[in-house]
PDB file of C-alpha atoms in Angstrom:
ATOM      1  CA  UNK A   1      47.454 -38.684-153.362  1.00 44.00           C
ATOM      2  CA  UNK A   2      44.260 -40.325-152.368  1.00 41.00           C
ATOM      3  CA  UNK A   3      45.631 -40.519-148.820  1.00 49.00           C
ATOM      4  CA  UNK A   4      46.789 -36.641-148.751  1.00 38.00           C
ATOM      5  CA  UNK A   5      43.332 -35.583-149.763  1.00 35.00           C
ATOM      6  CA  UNK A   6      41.493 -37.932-147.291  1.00 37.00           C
ATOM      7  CA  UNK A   7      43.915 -36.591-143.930  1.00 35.00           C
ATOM      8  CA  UNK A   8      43.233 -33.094-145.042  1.00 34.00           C
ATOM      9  CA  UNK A   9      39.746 -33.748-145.230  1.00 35.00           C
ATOM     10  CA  UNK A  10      39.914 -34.805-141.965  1.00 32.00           C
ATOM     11  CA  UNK A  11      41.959 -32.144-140.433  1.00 36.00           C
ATOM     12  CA  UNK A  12      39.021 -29.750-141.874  1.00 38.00           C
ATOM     13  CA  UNK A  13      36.155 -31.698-140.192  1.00 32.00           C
ATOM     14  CA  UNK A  14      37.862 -32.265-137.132  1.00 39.00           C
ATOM     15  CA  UNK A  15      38.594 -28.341-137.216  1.00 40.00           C
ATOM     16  CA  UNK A  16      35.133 -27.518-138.214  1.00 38.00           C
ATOM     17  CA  UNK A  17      33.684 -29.534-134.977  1.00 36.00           C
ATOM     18  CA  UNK A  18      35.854 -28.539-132.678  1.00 43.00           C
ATOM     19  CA  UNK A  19      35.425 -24.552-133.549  1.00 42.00           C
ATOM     20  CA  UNK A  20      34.594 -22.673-130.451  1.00 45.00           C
ATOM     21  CA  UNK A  21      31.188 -20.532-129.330  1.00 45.00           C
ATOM     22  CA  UNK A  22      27.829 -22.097-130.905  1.00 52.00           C
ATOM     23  CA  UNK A  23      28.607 -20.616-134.498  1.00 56.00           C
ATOM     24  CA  UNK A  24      32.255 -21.105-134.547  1.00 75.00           C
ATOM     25  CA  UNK A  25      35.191 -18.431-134.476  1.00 85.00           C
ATOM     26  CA  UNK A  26      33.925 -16.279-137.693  1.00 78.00           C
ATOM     27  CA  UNK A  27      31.635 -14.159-135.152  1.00 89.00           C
ATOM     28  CA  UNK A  28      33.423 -10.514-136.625  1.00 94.00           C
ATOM     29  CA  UNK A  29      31.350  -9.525-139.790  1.00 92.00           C
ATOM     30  CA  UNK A  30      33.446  -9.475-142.971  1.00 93.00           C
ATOM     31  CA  UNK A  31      33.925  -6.082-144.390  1.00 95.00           C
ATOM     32  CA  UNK A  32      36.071  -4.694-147.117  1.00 95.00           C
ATOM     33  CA  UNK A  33      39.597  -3.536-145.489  1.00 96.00           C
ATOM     34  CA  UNK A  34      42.169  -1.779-147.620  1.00 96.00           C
ATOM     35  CA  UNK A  35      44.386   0.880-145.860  1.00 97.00           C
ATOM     36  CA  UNK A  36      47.964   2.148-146.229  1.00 97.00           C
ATOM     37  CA  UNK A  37      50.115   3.256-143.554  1.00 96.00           C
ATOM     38  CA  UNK A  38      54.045   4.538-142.949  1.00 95.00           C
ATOM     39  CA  UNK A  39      56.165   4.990-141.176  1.00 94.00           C
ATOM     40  CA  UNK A  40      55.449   9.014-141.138  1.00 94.00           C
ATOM     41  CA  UNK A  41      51.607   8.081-140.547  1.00 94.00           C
ATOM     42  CA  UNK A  42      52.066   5.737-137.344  1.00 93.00           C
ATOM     43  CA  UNK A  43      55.696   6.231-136.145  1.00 93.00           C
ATOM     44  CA  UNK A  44      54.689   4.194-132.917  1.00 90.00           C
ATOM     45  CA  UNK A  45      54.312   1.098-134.923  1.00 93.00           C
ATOM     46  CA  UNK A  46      58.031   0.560-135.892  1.00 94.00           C
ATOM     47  CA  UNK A  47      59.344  -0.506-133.411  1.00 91.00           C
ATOM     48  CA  UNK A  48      59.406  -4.068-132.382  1.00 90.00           C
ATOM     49  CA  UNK A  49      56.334  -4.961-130.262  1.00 91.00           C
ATOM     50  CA  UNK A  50      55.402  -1.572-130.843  1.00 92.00           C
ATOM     51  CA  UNK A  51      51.469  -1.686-131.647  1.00 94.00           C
ATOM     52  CA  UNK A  52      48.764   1.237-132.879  1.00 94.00           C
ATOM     53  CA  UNK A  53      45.194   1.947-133.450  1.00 95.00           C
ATOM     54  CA  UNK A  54      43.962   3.115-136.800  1.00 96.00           C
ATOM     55  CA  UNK A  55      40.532   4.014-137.189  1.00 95.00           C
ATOM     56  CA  UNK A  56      37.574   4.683-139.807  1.00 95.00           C
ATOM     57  CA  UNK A  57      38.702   0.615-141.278  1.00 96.00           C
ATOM     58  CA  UNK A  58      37.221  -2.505-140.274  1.00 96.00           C
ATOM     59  CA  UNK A  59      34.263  -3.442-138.615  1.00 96.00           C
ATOM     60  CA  UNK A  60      35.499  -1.127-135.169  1.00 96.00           C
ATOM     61  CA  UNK A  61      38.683   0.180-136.530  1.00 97.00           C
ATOM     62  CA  UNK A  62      42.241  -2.124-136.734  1.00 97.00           C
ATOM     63  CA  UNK A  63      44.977  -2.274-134.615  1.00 97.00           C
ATOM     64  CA  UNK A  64      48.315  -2.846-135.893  1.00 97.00           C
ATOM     65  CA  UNK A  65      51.067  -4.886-134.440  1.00 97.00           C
ATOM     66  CA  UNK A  66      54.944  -4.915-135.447  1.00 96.00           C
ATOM     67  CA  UNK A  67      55.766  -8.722-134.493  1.00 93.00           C
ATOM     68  CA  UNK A  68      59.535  -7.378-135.630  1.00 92.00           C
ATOM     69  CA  UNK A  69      61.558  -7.957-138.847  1.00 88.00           C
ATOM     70  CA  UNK A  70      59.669  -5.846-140.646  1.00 87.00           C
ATOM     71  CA  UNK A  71      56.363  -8.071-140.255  1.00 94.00           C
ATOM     72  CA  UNK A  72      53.364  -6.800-139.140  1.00 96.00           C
ATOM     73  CA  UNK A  73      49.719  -8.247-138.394  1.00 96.00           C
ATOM     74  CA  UNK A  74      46.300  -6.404-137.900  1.00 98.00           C
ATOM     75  CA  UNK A  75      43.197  -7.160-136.226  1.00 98.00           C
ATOM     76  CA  UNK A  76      40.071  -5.714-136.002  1.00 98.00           C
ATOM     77  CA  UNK A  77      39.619  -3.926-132.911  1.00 97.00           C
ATOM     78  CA  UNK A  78      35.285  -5.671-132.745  1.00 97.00           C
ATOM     79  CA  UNK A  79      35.885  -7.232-129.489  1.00 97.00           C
ATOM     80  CA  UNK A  80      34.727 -11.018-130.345  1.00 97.00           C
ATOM     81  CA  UNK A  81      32.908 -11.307-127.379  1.00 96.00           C
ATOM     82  CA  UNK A  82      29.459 -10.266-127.947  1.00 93.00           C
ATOM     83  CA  UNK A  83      30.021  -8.857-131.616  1.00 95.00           C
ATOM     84  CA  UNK A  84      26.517  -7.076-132.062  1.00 94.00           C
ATOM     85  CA  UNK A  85      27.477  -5.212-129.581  1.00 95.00           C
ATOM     86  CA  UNK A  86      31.053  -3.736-131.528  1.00 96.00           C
ATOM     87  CA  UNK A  87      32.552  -3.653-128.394  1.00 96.00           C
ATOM     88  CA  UNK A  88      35.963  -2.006-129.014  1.00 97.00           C
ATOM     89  CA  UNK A  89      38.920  -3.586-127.999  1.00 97.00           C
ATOM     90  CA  UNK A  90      41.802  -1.243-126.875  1.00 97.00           C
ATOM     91  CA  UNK A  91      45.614  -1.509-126.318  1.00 95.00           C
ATOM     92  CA  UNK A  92      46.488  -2.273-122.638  1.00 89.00           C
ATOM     93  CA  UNK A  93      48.606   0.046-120.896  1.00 87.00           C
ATOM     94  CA  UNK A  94      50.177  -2.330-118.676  1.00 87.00           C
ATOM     95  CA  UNK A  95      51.034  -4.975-121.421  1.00 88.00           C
ATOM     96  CA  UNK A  96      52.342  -4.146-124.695  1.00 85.00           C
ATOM     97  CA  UNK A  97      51.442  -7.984-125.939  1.00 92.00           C
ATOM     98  CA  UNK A  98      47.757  -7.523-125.327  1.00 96.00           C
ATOM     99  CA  UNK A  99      44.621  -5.895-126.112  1.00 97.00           C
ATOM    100  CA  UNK A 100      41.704  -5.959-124.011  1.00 97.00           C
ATOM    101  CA  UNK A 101      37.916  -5.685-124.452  1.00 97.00           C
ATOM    102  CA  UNK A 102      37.196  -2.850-121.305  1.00 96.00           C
ATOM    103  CA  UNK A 103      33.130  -4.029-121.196  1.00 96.00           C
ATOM    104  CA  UNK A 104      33.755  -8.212-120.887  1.00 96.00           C
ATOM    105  CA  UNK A 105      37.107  -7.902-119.228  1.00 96.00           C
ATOM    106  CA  UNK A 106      38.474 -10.305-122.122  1.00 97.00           C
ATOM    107  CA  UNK A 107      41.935 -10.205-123.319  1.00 97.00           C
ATOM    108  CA  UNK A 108      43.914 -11.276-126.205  1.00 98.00           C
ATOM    109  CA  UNK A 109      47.387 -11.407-127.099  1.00 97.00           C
ATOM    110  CA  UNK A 110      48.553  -9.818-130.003  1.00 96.00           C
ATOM    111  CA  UNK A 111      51.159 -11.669-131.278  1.00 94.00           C
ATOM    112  CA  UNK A 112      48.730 -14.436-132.444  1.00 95.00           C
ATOM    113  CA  UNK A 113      45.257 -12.990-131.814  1.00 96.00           C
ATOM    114  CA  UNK A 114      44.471 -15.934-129.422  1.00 97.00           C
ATOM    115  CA  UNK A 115      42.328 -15.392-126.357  1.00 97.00           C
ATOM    116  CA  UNK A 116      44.641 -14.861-123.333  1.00 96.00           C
ATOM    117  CA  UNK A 117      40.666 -14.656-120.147  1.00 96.00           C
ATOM    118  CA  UNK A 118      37.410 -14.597-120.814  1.00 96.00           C
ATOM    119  CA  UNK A 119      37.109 -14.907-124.989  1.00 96.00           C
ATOM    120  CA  UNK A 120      36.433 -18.328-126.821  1.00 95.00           C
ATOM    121  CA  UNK A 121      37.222 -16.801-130.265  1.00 97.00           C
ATOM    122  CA  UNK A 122      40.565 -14.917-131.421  1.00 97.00           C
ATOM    123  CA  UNK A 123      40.725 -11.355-132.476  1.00 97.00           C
ATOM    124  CA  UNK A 124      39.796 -11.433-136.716  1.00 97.00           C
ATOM    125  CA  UNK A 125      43.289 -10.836-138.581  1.00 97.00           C
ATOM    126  CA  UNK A 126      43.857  -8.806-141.511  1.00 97.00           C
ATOM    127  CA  UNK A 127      46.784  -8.934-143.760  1.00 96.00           C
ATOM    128  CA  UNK A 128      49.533  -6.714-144.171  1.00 97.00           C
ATOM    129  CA  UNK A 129      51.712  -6.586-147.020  1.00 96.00           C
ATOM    130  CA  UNK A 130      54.875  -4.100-147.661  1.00 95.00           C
ATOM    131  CA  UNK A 131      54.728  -2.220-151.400  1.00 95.00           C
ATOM    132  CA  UNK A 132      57.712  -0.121-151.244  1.00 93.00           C
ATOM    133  CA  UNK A 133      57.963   2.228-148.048  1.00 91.00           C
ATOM    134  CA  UNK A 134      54.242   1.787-147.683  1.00 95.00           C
ATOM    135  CA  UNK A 135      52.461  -1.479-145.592  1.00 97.00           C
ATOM    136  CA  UNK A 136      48.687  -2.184-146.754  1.00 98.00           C
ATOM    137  CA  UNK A 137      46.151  -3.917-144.362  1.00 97.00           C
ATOM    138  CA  UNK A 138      43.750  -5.649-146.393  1.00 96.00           C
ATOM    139  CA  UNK A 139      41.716  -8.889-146.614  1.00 91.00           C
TER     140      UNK A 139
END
């Protein structure tokens, strides 16, 4: 047990010092998210890779991505390059998988949120959980 505890303590600090940008990946302020959505509300999103915007949540708004089997994964559209600035990412036209910030040029992919040019940090995540016919995006 003692040796569980001790390698996951050192997976954290090795984590915590190797965490990108001079204050780490948590540049996106935290705000409280909680929104539903349908299939009648956003029929772009289901269909696999299919991916929408939904605004007035979040920091900058959300956009939602169906990563298939009925899973889903949201991110806050605060572009984390530059933050104080709430840049706005947006969906590119040309590529389905990402989402781009149009003022740094910097591009993610959405399957993971990982930097794809330009960004050090991933896109923040929200959750998305299914409650019947209805998906919630919350943190």
């Amino acid at each position: 047990m003692k040796i569980l505890f001790r390698l996951c303590f050192l997976l954290i600090v090795i984590a915590s010092l190797s965490a990108c940008g001079k204050g780490g990946c948590n540049v996106v302020p935290s705000v409280n998210v909680y929104h539903g959505f349908s299939q009648a509300t956003n029929p772009s999103l289901f269909v696999t890779g299919g991916a929408d915007v939904i605004d007035g949540i979040g920091v900058t708004g959300v956009i939602v991505y169906n990563m298939g089997n009925g899973e889903f994964i949201a991110y806050d559209r605060c572009s984390t390059v530059n933050p104080e600035k709430r840049n706005r990412v947006v969906l590119d036209k040309n590529n389905p998988y990402v989402a781009t910030d149009p003022v740094s040029g910097a591009e993610w992919l959405l399957l993971d949120g990982s930097p794809a040019k330009i960004a050090e940090c991933p896109l923040k995540p929200y959750y998305v959980r299914k409650v019947g016919n209805l998906y919630y995006i919350q943190n």
